[in-house]
Short mmCIF file of C-alpha atoms in Angstrom, two decimals:
data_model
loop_
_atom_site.label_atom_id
_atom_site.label_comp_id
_atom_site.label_asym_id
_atom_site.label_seq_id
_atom_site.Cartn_x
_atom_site.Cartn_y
_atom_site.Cartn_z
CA UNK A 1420 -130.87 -82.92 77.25
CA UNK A 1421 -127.32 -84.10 76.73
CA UNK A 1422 -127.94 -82.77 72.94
CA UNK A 1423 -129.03 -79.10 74.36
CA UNK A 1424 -125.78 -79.30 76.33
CA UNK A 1425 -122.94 -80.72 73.63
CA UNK A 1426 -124.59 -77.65 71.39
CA UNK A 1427 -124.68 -74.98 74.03
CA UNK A 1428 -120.91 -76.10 74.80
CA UNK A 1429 -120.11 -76.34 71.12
CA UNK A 1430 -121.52 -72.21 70.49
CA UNK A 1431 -119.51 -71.54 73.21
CA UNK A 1432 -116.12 -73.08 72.34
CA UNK A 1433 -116.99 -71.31 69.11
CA UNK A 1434 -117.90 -67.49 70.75
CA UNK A 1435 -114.34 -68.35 72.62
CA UNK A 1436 -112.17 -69.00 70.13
CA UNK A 1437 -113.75 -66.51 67.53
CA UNK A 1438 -112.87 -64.28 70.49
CA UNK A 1439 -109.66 -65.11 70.80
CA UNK A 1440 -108.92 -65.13 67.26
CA UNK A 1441 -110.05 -61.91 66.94
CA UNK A 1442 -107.79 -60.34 69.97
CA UNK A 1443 -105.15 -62.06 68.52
CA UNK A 1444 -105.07 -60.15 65.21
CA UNK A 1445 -107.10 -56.66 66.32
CA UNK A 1446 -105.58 -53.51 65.68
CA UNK A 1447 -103.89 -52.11 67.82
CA UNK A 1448 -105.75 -49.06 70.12
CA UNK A 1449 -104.68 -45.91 69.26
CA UNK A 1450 -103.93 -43.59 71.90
CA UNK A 1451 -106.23 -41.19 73.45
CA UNK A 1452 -104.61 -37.69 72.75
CA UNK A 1453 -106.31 -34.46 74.17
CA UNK A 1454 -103.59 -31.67 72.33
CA UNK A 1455 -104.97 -30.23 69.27
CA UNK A 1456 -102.54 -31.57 66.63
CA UNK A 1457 -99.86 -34.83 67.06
CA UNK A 1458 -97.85 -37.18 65.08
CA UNK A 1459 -95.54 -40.28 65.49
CA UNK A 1460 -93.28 -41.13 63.09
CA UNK A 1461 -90.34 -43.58 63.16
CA UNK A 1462 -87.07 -41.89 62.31
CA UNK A 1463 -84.89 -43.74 60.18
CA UNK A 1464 -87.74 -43.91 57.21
CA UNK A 1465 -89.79 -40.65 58.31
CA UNK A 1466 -93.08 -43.62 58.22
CA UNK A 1467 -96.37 -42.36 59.77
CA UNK A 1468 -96.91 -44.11 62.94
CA UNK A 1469 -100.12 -41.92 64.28
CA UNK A 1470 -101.59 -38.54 63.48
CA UNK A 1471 -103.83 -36.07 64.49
CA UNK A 1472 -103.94 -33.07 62.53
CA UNK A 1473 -100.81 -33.65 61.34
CA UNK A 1474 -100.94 -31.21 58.59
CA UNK A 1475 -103.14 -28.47 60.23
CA UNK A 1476 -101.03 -24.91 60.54
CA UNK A 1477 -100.46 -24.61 64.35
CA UNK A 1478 -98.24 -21.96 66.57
CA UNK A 1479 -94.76 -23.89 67.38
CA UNK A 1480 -94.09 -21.69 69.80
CA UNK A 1481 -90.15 -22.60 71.40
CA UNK A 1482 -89.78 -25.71 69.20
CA UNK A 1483 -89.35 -23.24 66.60
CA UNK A 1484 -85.39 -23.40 68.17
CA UNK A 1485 -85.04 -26.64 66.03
CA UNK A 1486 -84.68 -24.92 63.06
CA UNK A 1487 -82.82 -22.33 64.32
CA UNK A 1488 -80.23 -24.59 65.74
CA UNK A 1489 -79.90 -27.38 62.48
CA UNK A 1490 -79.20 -23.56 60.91
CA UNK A 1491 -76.51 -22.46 63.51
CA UNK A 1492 -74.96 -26.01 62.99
CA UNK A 1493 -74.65 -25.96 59.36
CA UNK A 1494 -73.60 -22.68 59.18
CA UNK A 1495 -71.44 -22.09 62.03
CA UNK A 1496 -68.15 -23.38 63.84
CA UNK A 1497 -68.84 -24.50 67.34
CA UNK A 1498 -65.79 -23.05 68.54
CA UNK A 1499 -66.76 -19.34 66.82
CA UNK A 1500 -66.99 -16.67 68.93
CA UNK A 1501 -69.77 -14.32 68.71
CA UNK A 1502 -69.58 -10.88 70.81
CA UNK A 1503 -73.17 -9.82 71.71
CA UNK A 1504 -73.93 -5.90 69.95
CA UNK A 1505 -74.90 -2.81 71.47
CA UNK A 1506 -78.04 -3.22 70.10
CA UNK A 1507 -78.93 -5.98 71.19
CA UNK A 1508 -81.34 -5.17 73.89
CA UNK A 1509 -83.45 -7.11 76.22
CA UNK A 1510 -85.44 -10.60 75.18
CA UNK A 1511 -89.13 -11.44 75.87
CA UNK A 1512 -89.78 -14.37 77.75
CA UNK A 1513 -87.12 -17.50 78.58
CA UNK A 1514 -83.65 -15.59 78.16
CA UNK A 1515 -80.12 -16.21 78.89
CA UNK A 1516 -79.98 -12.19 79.65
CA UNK A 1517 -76.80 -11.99 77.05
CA UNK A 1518 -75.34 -8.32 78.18
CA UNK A 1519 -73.51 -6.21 75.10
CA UNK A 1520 -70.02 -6.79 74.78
CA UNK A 1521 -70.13 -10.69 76.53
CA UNK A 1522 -68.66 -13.33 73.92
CA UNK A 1523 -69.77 -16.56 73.63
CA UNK A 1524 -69.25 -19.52 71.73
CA UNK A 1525 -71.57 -20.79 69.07
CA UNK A 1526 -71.33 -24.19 71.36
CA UNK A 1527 -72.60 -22.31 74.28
CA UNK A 1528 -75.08 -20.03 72.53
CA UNK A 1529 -76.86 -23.60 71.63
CA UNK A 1530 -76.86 -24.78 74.69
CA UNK A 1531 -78.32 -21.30 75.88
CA UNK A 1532 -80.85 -22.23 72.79
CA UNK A 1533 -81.93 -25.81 73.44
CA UNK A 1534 -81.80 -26.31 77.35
CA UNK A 1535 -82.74 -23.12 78.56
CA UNK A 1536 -84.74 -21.79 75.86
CA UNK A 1537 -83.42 -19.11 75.74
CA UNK A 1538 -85.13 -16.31 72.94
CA UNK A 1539 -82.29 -13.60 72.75
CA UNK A 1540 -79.64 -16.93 72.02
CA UNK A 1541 -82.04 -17.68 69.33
CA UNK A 1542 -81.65 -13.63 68.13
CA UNK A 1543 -78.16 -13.53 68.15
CA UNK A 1544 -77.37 -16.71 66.01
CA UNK A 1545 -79.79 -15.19 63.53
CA UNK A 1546 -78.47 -12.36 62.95
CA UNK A 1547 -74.97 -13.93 63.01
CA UNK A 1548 -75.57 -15.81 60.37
CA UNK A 1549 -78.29 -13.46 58.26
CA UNK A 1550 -77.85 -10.15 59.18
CA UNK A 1551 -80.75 -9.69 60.32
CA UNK A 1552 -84.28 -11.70 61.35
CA UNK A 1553 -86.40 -11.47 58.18
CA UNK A 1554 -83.46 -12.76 56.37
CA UNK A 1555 -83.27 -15.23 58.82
CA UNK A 1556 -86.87 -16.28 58.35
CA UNK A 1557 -86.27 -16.67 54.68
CA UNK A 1558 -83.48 -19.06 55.15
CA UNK A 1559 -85.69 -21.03 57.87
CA UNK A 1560 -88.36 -21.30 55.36
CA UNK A 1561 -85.79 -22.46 52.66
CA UNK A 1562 -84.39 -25.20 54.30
CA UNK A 1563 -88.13 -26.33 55.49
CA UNK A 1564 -88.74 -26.90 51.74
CA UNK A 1565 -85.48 -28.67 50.98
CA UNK A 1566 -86.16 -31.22 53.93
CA UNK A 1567 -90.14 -31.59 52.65
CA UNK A 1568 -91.74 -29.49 54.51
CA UNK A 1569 -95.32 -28.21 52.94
CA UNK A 1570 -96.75 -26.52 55.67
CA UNK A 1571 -94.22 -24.05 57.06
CA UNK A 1572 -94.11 -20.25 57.64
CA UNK A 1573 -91.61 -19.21 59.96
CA UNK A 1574 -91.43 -15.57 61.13
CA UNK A 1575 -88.70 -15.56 63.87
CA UNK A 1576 -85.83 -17.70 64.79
CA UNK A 1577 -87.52 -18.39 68.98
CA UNK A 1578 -91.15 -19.00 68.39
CA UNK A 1579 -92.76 -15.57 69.79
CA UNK A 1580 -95.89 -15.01 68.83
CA UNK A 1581 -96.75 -14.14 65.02
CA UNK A 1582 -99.54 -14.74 63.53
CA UNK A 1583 -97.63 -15.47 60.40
CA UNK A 1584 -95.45 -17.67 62.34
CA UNK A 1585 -97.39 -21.46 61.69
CA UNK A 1586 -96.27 -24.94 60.83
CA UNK A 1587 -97.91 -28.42 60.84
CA UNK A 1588 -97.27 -31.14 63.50
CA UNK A 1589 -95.67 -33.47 60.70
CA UNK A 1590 -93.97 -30.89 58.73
CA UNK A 1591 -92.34 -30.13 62.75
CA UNK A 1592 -91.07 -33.65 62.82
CA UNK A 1593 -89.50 -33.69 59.71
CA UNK A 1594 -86.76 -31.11 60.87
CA UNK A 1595 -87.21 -33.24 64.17
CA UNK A 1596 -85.33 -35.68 62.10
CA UNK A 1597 -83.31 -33.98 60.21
CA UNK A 1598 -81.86 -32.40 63.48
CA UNK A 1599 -80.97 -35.64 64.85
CA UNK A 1600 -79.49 -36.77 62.21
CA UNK A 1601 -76.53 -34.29 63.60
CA UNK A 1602 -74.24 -35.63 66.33
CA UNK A 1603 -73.78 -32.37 68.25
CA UNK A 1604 -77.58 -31.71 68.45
CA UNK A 1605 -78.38 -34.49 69.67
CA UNK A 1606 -75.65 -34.23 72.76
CA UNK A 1607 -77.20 -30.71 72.88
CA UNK A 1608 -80.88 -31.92 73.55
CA UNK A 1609 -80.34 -34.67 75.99
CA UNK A 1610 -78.37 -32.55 78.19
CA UNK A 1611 -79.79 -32.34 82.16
CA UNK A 1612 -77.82 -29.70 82.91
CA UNK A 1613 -75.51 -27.00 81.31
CA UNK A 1614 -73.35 -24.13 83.13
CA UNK A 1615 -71.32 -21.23 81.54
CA UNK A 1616 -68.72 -19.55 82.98
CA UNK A 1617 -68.42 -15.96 84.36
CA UNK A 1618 -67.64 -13.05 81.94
CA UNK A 1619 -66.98 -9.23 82.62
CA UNK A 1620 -70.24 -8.02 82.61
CA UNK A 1621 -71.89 -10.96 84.37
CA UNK A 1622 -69.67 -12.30 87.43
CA UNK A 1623 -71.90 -15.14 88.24
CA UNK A 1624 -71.89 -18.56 86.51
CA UNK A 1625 -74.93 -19.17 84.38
CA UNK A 1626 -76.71 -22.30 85.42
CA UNK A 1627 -79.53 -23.99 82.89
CA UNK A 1628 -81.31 -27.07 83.37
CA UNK A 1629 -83.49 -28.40 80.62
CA UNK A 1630 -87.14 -27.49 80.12
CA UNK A 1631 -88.08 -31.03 79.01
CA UNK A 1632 -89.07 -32.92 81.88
CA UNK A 1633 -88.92 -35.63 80.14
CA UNK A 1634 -85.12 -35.77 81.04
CA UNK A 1635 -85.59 -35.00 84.71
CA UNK A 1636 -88.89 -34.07 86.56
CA UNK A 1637 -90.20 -36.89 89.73
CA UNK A 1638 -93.63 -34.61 88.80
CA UNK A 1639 -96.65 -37.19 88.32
CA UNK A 1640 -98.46 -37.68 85.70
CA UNK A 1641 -101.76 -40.16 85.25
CA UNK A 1642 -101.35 -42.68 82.39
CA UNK A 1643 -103.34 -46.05 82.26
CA UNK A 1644 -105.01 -44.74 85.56
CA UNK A 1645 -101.60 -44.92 87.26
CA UNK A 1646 -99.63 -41.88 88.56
CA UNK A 1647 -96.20 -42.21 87.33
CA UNK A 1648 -93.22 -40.01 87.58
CA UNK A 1649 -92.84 -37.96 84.38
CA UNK A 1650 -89.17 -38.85 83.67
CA UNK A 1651 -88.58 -41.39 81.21
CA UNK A 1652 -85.01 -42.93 80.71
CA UNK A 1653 -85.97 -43.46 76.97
CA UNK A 1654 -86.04 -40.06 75.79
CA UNK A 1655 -83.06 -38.36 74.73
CA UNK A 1656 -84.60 -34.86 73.26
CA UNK A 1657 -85.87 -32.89 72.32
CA UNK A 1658 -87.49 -29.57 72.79
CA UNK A 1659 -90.62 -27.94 75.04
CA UNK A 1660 -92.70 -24.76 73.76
CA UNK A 1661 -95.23 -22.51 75.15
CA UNK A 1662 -96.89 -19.42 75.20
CA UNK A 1663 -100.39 -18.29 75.40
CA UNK A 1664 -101.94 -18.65 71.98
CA UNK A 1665 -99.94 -22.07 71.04
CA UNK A 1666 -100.29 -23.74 74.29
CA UNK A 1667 -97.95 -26.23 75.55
CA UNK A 1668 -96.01 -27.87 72.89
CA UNK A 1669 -93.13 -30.69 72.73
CA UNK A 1670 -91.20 -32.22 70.39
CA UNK A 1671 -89.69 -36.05 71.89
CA UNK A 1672 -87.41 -38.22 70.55
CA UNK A 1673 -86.81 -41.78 72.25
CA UNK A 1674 -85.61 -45.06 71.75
CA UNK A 1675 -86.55 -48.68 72.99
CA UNK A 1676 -86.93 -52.52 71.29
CA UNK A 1677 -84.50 -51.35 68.46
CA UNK A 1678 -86.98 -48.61 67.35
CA UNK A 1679 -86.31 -44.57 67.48
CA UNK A 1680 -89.78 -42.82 67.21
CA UNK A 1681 -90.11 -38.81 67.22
CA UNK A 1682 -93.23 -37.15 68.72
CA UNK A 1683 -94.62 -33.94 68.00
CA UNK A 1684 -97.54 -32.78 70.45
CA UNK A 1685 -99.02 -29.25 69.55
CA UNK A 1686 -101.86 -26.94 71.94
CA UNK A 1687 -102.01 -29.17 75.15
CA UNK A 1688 -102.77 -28.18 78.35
CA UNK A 1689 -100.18 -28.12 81.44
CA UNK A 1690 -99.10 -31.26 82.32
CA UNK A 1691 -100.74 -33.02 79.37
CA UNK A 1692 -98.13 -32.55 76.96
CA UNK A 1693 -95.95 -35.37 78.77
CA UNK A 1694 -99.14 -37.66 79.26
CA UNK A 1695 -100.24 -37.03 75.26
CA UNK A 1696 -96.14 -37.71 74.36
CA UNK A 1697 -95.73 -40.66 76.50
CA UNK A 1698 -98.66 -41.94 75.08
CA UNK A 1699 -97.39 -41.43 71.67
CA UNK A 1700 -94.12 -42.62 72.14
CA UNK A 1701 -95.40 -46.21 74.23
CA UNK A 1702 -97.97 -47.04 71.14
CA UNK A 1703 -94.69 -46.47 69.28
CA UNK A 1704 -92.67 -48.90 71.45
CA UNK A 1705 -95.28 -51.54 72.02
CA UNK A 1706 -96.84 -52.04 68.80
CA UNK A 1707 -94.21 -51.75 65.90
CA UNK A 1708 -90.93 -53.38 64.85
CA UNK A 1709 -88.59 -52.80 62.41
CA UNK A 1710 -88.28 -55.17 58.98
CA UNK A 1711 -85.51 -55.41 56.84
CA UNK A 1712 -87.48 -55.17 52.98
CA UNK A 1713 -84.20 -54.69 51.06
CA UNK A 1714 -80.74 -56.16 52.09
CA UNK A 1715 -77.62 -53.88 50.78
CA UNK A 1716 -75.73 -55.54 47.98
CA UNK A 1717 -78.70 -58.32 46.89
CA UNK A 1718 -79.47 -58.00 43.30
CA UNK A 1719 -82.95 -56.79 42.57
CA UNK A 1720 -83.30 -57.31 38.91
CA UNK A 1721 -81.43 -58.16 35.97
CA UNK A 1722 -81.62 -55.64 32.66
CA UNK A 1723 -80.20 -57.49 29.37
CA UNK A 1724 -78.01 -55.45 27.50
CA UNK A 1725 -77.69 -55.37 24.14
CA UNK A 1726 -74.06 -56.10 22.71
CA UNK A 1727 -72.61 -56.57 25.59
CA UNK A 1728 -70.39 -60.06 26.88
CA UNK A 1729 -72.33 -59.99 30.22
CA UNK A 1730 -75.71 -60.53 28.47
CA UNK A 1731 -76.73 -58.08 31.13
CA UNK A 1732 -76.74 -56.05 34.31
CA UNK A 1733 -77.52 -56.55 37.65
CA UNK A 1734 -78.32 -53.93 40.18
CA UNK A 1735 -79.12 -53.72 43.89
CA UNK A 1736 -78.92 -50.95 46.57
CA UNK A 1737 -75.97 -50.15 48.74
CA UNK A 1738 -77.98 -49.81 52.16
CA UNK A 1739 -80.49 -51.81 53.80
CA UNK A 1740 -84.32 -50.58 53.38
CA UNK A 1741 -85.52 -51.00 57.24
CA UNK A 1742 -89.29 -50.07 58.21
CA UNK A 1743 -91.68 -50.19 61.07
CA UNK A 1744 -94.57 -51.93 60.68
CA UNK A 1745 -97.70 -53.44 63.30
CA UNK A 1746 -96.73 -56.74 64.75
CA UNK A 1747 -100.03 -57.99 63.94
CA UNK A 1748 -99.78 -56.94 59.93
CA UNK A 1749 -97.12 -57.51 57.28
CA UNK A 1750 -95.87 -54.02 55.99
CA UNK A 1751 -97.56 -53.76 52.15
CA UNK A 1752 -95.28 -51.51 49.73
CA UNK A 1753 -95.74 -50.66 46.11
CA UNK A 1754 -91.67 -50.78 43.95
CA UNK A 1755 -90.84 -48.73 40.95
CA UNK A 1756 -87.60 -49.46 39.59
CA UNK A 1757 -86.32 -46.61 37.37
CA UNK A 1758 -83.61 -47.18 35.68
CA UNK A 1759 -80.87 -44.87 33.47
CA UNK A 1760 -80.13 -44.54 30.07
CA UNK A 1761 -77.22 -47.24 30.19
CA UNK A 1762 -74.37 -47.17 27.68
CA UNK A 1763 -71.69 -49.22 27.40
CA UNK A 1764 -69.24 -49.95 29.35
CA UNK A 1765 -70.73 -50.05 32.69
CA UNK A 1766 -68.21 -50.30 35.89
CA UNK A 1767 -69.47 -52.55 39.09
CA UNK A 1768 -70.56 -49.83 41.71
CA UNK A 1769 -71.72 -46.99 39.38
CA UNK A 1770 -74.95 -45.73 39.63
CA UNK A 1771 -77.46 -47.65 37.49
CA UNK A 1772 -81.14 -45.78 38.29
CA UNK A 1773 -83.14 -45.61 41.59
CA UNK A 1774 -85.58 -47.70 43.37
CA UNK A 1775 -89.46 -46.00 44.49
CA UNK A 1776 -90.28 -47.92 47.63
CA UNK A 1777 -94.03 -46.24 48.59
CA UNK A 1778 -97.54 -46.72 50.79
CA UNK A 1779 -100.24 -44.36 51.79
CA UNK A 1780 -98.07 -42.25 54.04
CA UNK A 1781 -94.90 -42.45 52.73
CA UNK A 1782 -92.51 -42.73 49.85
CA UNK A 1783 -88.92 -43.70 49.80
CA UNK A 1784 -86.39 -43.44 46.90
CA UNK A 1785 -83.11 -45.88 47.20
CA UNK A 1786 -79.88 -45.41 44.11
CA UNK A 1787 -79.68 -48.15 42.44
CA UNK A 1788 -76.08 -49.46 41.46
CA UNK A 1789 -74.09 -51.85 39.37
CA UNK A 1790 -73.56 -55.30 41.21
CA UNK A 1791 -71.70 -56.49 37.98
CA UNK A 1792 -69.34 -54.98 35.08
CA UNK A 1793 -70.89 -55.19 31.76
CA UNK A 1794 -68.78 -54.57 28.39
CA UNK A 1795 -68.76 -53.96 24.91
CA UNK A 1796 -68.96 -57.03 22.79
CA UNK A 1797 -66.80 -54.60 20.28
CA UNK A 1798 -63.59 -53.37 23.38
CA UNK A 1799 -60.51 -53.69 22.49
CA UNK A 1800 -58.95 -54.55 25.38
CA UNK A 1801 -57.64 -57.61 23.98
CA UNK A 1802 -55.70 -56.06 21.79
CA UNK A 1803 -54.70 -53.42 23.78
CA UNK A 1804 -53.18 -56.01 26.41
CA UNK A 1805 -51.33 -57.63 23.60
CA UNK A 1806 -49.60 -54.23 22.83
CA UNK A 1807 -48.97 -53.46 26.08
CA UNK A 1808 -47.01 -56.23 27.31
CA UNK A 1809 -43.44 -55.70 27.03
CA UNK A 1810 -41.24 -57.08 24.62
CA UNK A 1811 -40.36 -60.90 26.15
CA UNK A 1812 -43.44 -61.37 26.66
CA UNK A 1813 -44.64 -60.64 22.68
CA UNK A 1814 -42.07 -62.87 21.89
CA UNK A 1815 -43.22 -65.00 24.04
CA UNK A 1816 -46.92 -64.71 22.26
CA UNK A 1817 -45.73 -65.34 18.98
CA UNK A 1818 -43.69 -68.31 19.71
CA UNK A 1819 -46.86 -69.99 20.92
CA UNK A 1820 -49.09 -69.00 18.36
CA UNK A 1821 -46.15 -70.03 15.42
CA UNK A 1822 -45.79 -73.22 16.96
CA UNK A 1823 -49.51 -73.94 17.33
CA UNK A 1824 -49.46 -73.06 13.93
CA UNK A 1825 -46.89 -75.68 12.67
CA UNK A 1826 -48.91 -78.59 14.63
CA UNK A 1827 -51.79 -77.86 12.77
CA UNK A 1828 -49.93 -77.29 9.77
CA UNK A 1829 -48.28 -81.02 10.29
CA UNK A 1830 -51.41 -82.57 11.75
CA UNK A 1831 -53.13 -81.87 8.60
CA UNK A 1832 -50.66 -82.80 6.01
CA UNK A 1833 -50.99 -86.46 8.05
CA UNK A 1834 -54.64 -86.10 7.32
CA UNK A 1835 -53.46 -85.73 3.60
CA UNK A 1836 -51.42 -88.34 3.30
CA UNK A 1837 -53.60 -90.67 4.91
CA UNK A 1838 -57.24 -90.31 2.78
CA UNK A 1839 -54.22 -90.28 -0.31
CA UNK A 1840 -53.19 -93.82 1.31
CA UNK A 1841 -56.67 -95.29 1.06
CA UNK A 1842 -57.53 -94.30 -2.05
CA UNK A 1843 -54.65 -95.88 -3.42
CA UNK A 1844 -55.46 -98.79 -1.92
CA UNK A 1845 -59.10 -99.06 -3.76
CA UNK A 1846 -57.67 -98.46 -6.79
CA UNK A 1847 -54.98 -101.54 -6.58
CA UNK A 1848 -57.84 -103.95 -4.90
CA UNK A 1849 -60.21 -102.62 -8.05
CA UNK A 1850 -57.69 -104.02 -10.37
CA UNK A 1851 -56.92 -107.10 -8.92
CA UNK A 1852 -60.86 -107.96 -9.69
#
């Protein structure tokens, strides 16, 4: 009986810590998210957190404004002031009901852009800055390709319906984080509340307060079976997007635990859109941490180099290579170091090649510089430091080097004398015998 019992109490101490092994090293749930497309990504090295259809073509309805606003800021002078045209005519959907002849700033048209949404801003920075929209477009769809972007085709600088007018979930949070890489955006984004003054034609202050909810709303939402108020004092940004055929859309950016993730949900339904993003950004938050793979200024290999009085060259990066990875894994990264056709002489700080840090859903590409200088075995900088001093100091130079000279010369005429000495002095005993 007592046998039966120590091995019944023996499988179970087993089962139990088995159990607890396993919990302790599980992967992490991912979240439950009901919108048709969705990503995560940490922002400082673009890595893939979570994704859902991250590279399906979806309608980015308002968060199309991104673009148009990293465009406006690289193109325009906040302070510029831009009179609205005769032309200009009425906006569909979210406006700031701009009136011909009204001037604005470009400062002010952004906010008009990013806090109220507003689509006839969105017009008249486009055609400020192209001419006209399909010019715009172009431009949009240019810069989407310089920052990576694979899965772009923007129509319009707002987000109105197209058909033509699609991009992906990731390829949305790559100008996400581009965008924020811009000081002025992001005060733009996290702003409650904006208000522009009275002009001629309208006589009444303008008065915005931001569609994301995010920044603001006591609304509930249900997460973990708990109805919480949809603020959240983490987010700073960045931009909401709806209409009928792209659903509700939102595009968060929020920090907490030394991490900065950016969410992208696309096609969820009402209220959803905070529950999906606060889902996002918590699985963010809870279950990653940043690691420091490469410290700035460490040397990361050594290249011999031919004729040279170094021997060789030593490189490292100038930055620090940070990355998120799962508390309960170590991050795994493949390195190729690539480095230049080196000549001779090489300075300490130039650019030496470039370092390929990469995974399964992401590659990074660090400059690689000189930690050391490296010359020529054949310089003359000897000799050119000899003919550059001035003239006490040559004669200086030569007075050493004449009287080293005559103690060697004296030294070995001693050495002379004496080996003379001693053979003498065999001879003489020779004779005596």
């Amino acid at each position: 009986m007592k046998t039966k019992l120590c091995f019944v109490y023996g499988i179970i101490t087993i089962l139990f810590f088995n159990l607890f092994i396993s919990s302790s090293f599980a992967s992490p749930i991912e979240p439950d998210i009901s919108a048709e497309a969705a990503i995560l990504i940490e922002i400082d090295s673009g890595e893939i957190l979570f994704e859902k259809n991250a590279n399906a073509p979806m309608y980015p309805a308002s968060t199309t404004k991104i673009m148009t606003a990293l465009l406006a800021l690289e193109h325009l002078d906040l302070e510029d002031k831009i009179t609205v045209p005769e032309d200009m005519g009425p906006a569909d959907g979210s406006a700031m009901y701009l009136l011909p002849g009204e001037v604005f700033t470009v400062r002010e048209l952004l906010d008009g852009l990013l806090v109220k949404s507003a689509n006839d801003a969105a017009v008249l920075l486009a055609r400020t800055i192209s001419g006209d929209i399909q010019s715009f477009a172009t431009l949009m769809n240019q810069r989407a390709k310089d920052i990576g972007c694979t899965n772009t085709s923007f129509a319009n600088p707002n987000g109105l319906h197209d058909p033509s007018h699609t991009i992906s979930a990731h390829d949305m949070a790559l100008i996400a984080r581009e965008a924020m890489k811009n000081a002025t955006f992001r005060e733009i984004v996290s702003q409650v509340n904006v208000t522009l003054d009275e002009t001629p034609q309208t006589p009444e202050k303008r008065y915005f307060r931001n569609t994301n909810r995010f920044l603001w709303s006591t609304s509930k939402i249900i997460l973990n079976n708990e109805y919480i108020p949809i603020k959240y004092e983490v987010v700073d940004g960045i931009k909401t997007g709806y209409t009928g055929e792209a659903g509700n859309c939102l595009v968060s950016s929020g920090k907490k635990n030394d991490i900065r993730v950016i969410s992208v949900v696309f096609k969820a339904s009402g209220y959803d859109v905070y529950r999906d993003s606060r889902l996002l950004l918590d699985y963010g938050f809870d279950n990653f941490e940043k690691k420091t793979l490469i410290k700035k200024d460490t040397v990361l290999g050594s290249q011999p180099i031919n004729y040279s009085s170094q021997g060789s060259l030593e490189y490292g990066t100038k930055e620090d290579f940070v990355v998120p990875y799962l508390k309960s894994s170590l991050p795994v990264y493949n390195t190729k170091i690539m480095l230049n056709d080196l000549k001779l002489p090489i300075s300490k700080g130039d650019i030496v090649g470039k370092l390929v840090i990469s995974n399964d859903k992401s590659t990074n590409e660090l400059t690689l510089f000189a930690l050391n200088n490296v010359e020529s075995i054949f310089n003359l900088n000897f000799i050119k430091q000899i003919f550059t001093y001035n003239s006490s100091s040559i004669l200086k130079y030569l007075g050493y080097s004449l009287s080293s000279l005559f103690v060697l010369f004296i030294g070995f005429r001693y050495y002379v004398y004496c080996k003379r000495k001693k053979r003498l002095k065999r001879k003489s005993y020779r004779k005596l015998y």
